[in-house]
XYZ file of C-alpha atoms in Angstrom:
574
model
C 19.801 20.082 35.135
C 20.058 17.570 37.670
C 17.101 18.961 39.687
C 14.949 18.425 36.356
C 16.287 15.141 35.600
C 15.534 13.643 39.239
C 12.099 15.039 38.715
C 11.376 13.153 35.793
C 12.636 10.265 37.235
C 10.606 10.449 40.190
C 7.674 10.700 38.041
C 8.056 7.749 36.713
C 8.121 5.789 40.495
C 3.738 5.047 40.519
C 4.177 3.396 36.737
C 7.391 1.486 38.390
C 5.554 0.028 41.414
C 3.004 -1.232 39.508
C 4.801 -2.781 37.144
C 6.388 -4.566 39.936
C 3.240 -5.038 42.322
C 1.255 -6.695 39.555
C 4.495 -8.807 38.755
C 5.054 -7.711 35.153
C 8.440 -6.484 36.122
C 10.826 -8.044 38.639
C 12.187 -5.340 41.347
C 15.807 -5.751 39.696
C 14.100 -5.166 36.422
C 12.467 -2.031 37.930
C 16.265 -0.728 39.343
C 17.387 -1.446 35.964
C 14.912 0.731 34.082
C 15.778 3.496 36.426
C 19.063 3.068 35.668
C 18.761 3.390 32.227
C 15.735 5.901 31.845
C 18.259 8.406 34.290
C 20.990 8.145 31.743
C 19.134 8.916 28.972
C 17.326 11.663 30.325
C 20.830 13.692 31.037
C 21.517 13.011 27.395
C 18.737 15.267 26.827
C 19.647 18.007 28.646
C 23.329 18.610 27.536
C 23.939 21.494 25.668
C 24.249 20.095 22.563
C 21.631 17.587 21.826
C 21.638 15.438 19.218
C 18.709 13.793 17.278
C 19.825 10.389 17.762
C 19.597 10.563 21.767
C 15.784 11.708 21.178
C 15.406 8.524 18.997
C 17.301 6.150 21.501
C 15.023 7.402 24.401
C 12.406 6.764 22.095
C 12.885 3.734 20.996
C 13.731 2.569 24.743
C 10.291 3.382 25.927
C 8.548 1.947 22.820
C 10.883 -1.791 23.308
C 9.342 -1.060 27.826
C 5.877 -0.789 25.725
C 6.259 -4.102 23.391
C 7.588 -6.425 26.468
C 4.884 -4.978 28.987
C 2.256 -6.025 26.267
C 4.262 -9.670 25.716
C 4.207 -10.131 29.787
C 0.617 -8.941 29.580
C 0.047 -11.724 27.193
C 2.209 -14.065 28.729
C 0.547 -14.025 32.607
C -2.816 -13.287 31.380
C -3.155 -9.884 33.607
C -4.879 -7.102 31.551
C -5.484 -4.178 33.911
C -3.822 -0.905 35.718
C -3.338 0.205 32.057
C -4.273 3.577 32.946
C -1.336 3.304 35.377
C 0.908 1.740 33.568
C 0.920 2.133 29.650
C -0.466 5.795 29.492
C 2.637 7.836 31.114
C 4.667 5.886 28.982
C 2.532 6.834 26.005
C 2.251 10.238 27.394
C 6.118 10.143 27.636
C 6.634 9.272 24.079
C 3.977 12.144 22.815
C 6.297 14.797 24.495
C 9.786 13.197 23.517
C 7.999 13.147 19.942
C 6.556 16.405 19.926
C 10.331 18.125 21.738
C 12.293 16.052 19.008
C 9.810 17.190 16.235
C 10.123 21.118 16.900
C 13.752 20.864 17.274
C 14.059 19.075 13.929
C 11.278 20.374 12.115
C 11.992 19.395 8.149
C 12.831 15.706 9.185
C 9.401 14.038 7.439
C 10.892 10.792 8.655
C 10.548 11.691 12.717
C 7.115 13.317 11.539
C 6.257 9.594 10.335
C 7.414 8.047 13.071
C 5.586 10.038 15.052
C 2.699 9.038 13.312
C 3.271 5.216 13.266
C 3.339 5.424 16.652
C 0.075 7.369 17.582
C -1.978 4.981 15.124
C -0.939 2.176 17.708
C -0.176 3.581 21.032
C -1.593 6.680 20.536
C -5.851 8.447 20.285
C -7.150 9.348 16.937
C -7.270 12.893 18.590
C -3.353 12.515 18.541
C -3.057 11.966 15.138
C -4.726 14.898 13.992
C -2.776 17.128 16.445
C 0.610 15.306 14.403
C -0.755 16.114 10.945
C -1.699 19.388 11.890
C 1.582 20.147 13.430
C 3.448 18.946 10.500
C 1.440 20.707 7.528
C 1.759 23.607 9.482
C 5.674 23.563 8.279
C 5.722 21.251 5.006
C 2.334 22.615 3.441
C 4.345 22.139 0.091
C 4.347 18.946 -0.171
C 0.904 17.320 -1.497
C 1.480 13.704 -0.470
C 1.204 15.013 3.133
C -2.194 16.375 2.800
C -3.531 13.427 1.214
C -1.826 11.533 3.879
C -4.015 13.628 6.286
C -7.245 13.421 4.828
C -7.157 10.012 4.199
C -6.382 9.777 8.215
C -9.444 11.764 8.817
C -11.624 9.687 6.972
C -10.406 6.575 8.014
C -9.342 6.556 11.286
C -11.046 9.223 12.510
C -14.401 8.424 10.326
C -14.891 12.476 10.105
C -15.516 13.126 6.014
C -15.770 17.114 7.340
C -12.051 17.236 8.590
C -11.060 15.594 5.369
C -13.002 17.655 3.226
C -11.712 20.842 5.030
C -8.010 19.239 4.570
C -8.434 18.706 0.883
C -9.721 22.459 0.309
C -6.619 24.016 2.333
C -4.578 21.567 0.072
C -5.846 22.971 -3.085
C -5.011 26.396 -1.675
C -1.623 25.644 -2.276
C -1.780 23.323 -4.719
C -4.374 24.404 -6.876
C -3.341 22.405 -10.099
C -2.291 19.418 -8.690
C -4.171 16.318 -10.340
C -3.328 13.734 -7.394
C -5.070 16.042 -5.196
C -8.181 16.443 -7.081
C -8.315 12.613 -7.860
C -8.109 11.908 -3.786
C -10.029 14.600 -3.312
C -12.820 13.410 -5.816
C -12.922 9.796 -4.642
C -13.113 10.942 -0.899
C -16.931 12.677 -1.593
C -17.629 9.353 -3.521
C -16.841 7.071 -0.583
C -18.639 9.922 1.803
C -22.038 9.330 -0.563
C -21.707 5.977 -0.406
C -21.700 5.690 3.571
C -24.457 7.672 3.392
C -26.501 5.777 0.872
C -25.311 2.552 3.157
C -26.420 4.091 6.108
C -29.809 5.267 4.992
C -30.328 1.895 3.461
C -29.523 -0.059 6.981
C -31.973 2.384 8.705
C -34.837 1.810 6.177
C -34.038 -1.390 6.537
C -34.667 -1.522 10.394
C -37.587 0.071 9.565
C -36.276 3.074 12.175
C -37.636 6.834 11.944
C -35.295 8.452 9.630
C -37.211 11.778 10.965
C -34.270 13.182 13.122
C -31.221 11.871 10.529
C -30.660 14.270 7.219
C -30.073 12.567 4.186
C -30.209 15.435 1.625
C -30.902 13.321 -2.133
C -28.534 15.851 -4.239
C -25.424 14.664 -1.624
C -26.843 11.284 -1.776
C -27.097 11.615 -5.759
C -23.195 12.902 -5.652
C -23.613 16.531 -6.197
C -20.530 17.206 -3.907
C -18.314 15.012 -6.367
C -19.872 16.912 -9.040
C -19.048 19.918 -7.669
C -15.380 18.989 -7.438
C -15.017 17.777 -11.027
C -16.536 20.843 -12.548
C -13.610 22.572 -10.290
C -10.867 20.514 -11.250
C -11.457 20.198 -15.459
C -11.685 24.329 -15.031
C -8.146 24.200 -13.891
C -6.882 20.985 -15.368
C -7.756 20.719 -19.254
C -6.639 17.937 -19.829
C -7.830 14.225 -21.650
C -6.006 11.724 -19.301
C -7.163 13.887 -16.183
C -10.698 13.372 -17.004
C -10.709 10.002 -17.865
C -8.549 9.384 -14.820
C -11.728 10.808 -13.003
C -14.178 8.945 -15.178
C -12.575 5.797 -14.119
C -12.643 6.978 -10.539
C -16.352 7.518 -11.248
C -17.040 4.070 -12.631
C -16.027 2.111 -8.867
C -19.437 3.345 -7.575
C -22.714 2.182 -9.042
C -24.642 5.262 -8.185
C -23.144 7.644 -10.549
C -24.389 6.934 -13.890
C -25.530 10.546 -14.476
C -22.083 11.822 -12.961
C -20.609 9.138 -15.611
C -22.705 10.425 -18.641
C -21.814 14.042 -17.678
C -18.178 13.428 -17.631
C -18.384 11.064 -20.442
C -20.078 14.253 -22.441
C -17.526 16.660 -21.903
C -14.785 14.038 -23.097
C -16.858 13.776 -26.559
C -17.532 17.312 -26.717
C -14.163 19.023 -25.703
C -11.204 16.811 -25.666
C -11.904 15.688 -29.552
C -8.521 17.021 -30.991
C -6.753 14.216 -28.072
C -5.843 10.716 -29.395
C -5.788 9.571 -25.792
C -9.995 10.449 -26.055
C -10.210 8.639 -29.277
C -8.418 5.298 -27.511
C -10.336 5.587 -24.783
C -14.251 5.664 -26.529
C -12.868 2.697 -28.840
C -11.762 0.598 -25.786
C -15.362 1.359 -24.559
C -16.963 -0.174 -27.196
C -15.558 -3.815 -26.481
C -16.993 -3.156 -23.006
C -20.557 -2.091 -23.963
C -23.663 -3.508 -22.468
C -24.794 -6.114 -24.703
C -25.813 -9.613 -24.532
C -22.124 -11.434 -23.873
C -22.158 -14.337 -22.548
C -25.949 -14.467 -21.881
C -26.111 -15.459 -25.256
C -26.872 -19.511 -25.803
C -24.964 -20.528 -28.284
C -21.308 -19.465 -28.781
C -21.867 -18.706 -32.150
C -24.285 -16.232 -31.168
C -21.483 -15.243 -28.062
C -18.720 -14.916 -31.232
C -21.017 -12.803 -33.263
C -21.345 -10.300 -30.134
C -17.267 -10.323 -29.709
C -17.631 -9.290 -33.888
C -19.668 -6.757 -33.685
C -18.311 -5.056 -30.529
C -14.689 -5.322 -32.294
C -16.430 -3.941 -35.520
C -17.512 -0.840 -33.326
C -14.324 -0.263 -31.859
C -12.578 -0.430 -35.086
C -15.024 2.400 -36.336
C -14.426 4.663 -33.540
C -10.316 4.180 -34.100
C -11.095 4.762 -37.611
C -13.194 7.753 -37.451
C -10.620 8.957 -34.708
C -7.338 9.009 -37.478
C -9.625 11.386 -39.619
C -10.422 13.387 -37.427
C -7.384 13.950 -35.988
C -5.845 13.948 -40.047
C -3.454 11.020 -39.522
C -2.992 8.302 -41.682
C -2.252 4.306 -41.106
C 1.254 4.777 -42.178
C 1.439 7.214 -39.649
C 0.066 4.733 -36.853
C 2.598 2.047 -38.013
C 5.521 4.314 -38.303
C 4.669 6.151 -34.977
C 6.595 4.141 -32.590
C 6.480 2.498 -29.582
C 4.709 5.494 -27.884
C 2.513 6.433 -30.401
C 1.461 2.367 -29.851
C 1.354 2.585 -25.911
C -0.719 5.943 -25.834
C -3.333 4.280 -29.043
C -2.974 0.781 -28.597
C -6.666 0.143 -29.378
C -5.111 0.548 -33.058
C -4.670 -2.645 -33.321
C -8.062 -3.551 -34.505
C -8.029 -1.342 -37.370
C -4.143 -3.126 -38.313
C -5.762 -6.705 -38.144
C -8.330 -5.960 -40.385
C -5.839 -4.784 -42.898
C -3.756 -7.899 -42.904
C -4.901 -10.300 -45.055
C -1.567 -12.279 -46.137
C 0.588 -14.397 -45.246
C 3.996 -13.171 -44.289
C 7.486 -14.566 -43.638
C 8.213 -15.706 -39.997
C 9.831 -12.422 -38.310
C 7.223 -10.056 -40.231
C 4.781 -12.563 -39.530
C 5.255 -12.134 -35.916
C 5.818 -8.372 -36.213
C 2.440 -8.284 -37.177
C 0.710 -10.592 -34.674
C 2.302 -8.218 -32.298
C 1.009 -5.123 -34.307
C -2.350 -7.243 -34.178
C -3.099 -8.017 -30.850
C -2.817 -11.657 -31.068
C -0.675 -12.332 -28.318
C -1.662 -16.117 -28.193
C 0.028 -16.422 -31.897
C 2.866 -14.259 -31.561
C 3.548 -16.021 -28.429
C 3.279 -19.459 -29.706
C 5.326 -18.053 -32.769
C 8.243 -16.927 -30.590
C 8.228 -19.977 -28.697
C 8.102 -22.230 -31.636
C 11.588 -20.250 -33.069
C 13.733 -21.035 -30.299
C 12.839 -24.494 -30.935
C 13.927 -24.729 -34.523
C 16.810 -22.310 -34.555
C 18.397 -22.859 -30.945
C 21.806 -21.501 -32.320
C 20.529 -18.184 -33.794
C 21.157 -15.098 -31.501
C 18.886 -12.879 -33.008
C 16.110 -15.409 -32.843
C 16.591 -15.408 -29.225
C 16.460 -11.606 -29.111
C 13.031 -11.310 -31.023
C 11.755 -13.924 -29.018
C 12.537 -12.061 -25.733
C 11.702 -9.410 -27.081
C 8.220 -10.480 -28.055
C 7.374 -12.417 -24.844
C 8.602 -8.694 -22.714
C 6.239 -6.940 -25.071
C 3.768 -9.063 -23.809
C 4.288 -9.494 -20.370
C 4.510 -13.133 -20.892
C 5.371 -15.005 -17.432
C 7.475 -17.382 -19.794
C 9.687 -14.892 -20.329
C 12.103 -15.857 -17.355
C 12.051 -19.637 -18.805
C 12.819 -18.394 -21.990
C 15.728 -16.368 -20.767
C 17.112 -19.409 -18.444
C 17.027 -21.684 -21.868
C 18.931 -18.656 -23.708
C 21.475 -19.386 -21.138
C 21.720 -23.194 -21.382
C 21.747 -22.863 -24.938
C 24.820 -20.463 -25.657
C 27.678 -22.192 -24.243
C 30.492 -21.028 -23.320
C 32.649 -23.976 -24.101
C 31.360 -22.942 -27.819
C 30.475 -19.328 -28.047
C 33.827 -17.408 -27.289
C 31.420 -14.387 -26.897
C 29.237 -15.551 -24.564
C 29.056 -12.907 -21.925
C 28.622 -10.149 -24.466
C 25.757 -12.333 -26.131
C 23.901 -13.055 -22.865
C 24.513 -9.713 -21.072
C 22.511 -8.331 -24.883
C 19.549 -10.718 -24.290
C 19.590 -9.750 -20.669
C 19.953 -5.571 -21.449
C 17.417 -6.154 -24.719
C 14.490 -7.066 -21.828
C 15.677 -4.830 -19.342
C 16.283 -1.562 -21.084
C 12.763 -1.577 -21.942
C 10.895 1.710 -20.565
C 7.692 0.865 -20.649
C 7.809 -2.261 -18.098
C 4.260 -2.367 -16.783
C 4.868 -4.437 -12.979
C 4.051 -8.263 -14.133
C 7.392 -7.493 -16.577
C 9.241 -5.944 -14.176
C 8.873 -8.583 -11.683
C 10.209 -10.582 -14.954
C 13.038 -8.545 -15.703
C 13.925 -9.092 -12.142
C 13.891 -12.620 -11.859
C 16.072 -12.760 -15.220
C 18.468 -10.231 -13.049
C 18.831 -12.834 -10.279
C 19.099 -15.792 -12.934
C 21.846 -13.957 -14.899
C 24.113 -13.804 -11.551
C 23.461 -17.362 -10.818
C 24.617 -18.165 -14.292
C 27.972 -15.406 -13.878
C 29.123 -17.725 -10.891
C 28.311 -21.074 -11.792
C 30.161 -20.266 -15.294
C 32.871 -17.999 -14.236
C 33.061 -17.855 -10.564
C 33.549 -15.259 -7.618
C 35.166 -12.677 -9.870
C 32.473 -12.813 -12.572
C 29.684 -12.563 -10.173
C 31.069 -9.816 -8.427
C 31.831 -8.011 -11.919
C 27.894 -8.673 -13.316
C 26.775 -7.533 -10.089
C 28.368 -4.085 -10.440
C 27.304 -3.838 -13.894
C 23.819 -4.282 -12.906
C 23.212 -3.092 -9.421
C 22.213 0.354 -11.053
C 19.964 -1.222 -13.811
C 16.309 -1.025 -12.068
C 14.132 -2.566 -11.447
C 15.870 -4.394 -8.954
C 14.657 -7.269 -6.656
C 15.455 -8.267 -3.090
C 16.683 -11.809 -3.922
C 19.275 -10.191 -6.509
C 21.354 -8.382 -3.441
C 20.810 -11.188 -1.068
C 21.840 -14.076 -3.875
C 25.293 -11.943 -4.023
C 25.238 -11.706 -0.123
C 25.268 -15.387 -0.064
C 27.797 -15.565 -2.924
C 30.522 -13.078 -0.431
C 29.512 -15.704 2.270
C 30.678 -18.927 0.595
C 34.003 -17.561 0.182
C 36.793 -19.189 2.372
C 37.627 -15.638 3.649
C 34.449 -13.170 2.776
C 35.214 -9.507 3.047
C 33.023 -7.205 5.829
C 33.312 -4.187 3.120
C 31.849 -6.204 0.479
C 29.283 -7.581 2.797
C 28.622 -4.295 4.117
C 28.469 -2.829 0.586
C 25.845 -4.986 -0.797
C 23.304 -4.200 2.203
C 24.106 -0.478 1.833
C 22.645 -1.030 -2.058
C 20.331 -3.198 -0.877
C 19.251 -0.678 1.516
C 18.642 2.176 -0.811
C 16.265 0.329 -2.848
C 14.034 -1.512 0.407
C 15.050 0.592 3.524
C 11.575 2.306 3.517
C 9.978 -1.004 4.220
C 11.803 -3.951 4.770
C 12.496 -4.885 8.404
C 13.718 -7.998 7.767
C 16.916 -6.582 5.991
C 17.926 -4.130 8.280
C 17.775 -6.976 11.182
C 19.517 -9.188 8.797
C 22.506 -6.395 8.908
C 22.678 -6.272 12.297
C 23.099 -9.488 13.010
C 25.697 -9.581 10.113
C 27.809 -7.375 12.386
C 26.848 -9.482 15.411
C 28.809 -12.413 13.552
C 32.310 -13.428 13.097
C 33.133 -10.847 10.465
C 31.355 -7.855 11.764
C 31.287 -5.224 14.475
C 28.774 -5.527 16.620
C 29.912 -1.317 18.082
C 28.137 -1.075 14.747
C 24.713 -2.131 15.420
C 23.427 1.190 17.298
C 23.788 3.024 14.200
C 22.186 0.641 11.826
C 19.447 0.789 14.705
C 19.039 4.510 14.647
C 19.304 4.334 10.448
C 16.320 1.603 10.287
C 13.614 3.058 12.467
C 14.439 6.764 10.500
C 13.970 4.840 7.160
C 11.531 2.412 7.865
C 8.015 3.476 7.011
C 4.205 2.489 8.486
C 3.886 -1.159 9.940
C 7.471 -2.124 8.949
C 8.412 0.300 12.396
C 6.337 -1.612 14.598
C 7.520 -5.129 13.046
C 11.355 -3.604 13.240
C 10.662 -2.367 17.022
C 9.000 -6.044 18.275
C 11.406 -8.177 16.923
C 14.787 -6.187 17.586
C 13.309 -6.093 21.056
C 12.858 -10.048 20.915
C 16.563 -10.004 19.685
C 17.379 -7.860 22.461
C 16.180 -10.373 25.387
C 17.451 -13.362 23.277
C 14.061 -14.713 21.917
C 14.827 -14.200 18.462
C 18.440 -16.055 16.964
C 18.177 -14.773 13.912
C 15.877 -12.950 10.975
C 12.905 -14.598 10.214
């Protein structure tokens, strides 16, 4: 073991003196990386190995990467790389590829493995990753997407991709997400073609010794793939999904209209097909706004709802449901046939008490009124809980961004020096919003901020105790933002004697929901441990945890500034 060891360290020695003859490292900077390098390397020759002393070497050499590029920077010298950076890259590669086969279903090292190579590594090394690692996880489709789309676009090579995608379909033959990436990757293929041929033609160059065959150019290999994946997947939503897909490039209007025809001719008995041909007819060619006069522009918008309507209403007889069907269908019914709408507004012709009046504006589509409406309530009946509710309720249902206002005035306006019941009445406005399935992302981001708002209130109103007690009754209640775990952070914090555990216990949760990506919160833990409450024997571990976790760019952010924490350039998360 020791002969091996010494050998590797002697290997390192040319690398070493150039470092130091170029003046990037000092010579006790050189003794010190010898040091270090030879202690690591026994590690990996024990008999029992673990993972983590793979990732520590690792993640040594990558930090002897990041400051030989900062020096590089810093003294302006930008050669001997050949010398200098590829063993160490080299280096990596094999403590990668050892660690990999050793530890062959962690996805995460796989990753990692990747993040590097994209930028340290040669396209060529990429490929050789992905290959490696389908090669043991072939059951998981994510990872062959993952591949093509690294042929494509870092390797520019629509061949390897294509060839990725077909082995993918081997063994997942019915998977939709496949098909879809698969679909859209001969799309963008045409269309570098197309762009290609055009910049030729347009430098007038001989296009003699370059094939541009007009059925690839027309999207015949697309083609070829849809008629493939509606013979396996019969389903409405798939083909639209590919329609849509379709629709992004402006060459493939015949691909459109033949995808468009088998819609209308064999997905008639689907209401999703129905919704989708009315919603089509509000985006019909037509004059718009080329039209001169707006009354002319209004009569357009009439005509195109008018068309829509008749689709939605030759849609409920064909598929033998009635309108009391549609209004007694539900929320899903709604989501899935929302274009329904139109028909219900040309129904309602009368007037109608407030809270059926603004029912129906919902029912309606007119989200401007039923907006307006629910604001307009809180006004006049501050006092009424249930107004409150239907308000929220309405403004959610829209996606409203005054939904977090609202919410914030709910709180001012109960009172806890009047409403005995005030926690129970808030925490119901709060779960009315929240519980809502169907949160499309603007909401969610809405239901978060009202999250964050909702602790603010439990403190300023009740507290440590109360915070701490809404925070465990909503730390399981997604979505869940960043600012809601860091707000009760900084709550522990203010404390005359804060508690490590709790501290700890709040980035833990934290961690679950944004370990995958945010940097900036596993350096904030570490230096939580660095400081008067923590344990700073701690930090290796969190170190290891974080560059598993972590995902893409978020490694090489983590790795550069832990490394400017490391040499004392960085005091502190950014």
């Amino acid at each position: 073991m020791a002969e091996i060891v010494q050998q590797r360290i002697e290997d390192r020695i040319p690398e070493l003196e150039q470092l130091e003859r170029v003046g990037l490292f000092t010579k006790k900077e050189v003794k010190s990386i010898i040091k270090r390098a030879t202690a690591l390397e026994y590690k990996l020759h024990r008999l029992i190995v673990n993972k983590e002393d793979f990732i520590a070497y690792i993640q040594y050499e990558i930090n002897v990467l990041e400051l030989i590029k900062k020096r590089r920077a810093h003294i302006h010298y930008h050669f001997k790389r050949e010398e200098i950076e590829f063993p160490i890259i080299h280096r990596i590669t094999s403590l990668f590829r050892r660690a990999t086969k050793k530890w062959k279903d962690d996805v995460q090292l796989w990753f990692s493995h990747v993040a590097f190579c994209k930028k340290w590594g040669t396209k060529m090394a990429i490929s050789k990753v992905f290959s490696s690692m389908l090669a043991i996880h072939p059951d998981k489709p994510a990872l062959w997407i993952m591949a093509a789309k690294s042929e494509l676009e870092d390797r520019d090579s629509s061949e390897s991709a294509r060839h990725l995608f077909l082995r993918a379909l081997r063994f997942h033959p019915n998977n939709k997400k496949v098909y879809q990436e698969y679909f859209r990757m001969e799309l963008l293929h045409c269309e570098k073609l197309r762009q290609q041929k055009e910049q030729l033609e347009k430098a007038e160059m001989d296009l003699g010794e370059y094939e541009f065959s007009p059925e690839i150019l027309s999207g015949k290999l697309a083609e070829v793939v849809y008629r493939d994946a509606v013979g396996k997947i019969k389903e409405a939503g798939f083909v639209i999904s590919l329609l849509n897909i379709a629709t992004i490039f402006d060459f493939t209007k015949e691909l459109q209209d033949l995808i468009l025809n088998d819609l209308q001719t064999n997905y008639t008995e689907d209401s999703v097909t129905w919704d989708f041909m009315a919603k089509r007819e509000l985006d019909a060619p037509g004059a718009g706004d080329e039209l001169p006069t707006a009354k002319g522009r209004a009569s357009d918008i009439n005509r195109r709802e008018e068309r829509c309507c008749q689709v939605y209403e030759e849609g409920v007889k064909s598929l033998n449901t009635g309108m009391k069907h549609i209004l007694s269908g539900g929320l899903d019914y709604l989501e899935k046939s929302a274009g329904f709408i139109f028909v219900l507004r040309l129904r309602v012709q009368t007037r109608w008490p407030p809270c059926e009046q603004l029912e129906i504006l919902l029912l309606s589509g007119d989200a401007e009124g039923a907006a307006r409406v629910a604001m307009t309530a809180t006004q006049r009946y501050s006092q009424s809980v249930s107004v409150w509710s239907l308000s929220l309720q309405t403004l959610m249902q829209l996606g409203s961004g005054d939904i977090g206002r609202l919410f914030q005035d709910a709180l001012t306006h109960v009172n806890p020096k009047v409403h005995t019941h005030t926690s129970s009445v808030i925490y119901g406005l709060y779960s009315l919003v929240s519980s809502q399935r169907s949160l499309l992302s603007p909401v969610s981001a809405v239901a978060m901020e009202m999250k964050e708002k909702y602790l603010d209130w439990s403190f300023s109103t009740g507290g440590y105790k109360k915070a701490r007690k809404t925070f465990m009754s909503l730390q399981e209640n997604r979505p869940l933002s960043k600012a809601f775990f860091t707000r009760m952070i900084g709550i522990e914090k203010k404390q005359e004697m804060p508690k490590m555990n709790n501290l700890r216990d709040y980035y833990e949760r934290a961690l679950q929901e944004f370990g995958t990506f945010d940097d900036d919160l596993w350096l904030q833990y570490i230096l939580e441990e660095q400081g008067t409450y923590g344990e700073p024997q701690n930090c290796g571990k969190i170190h290891w945890r974080a560059m598993k976790f972590l995902e893409g760019e978020s490694v090489e952010r983590f790795t550069t500034r832990y490394t400017l924490f490391q040499t004392g350039h960085l005091g502190g998360a950014q």
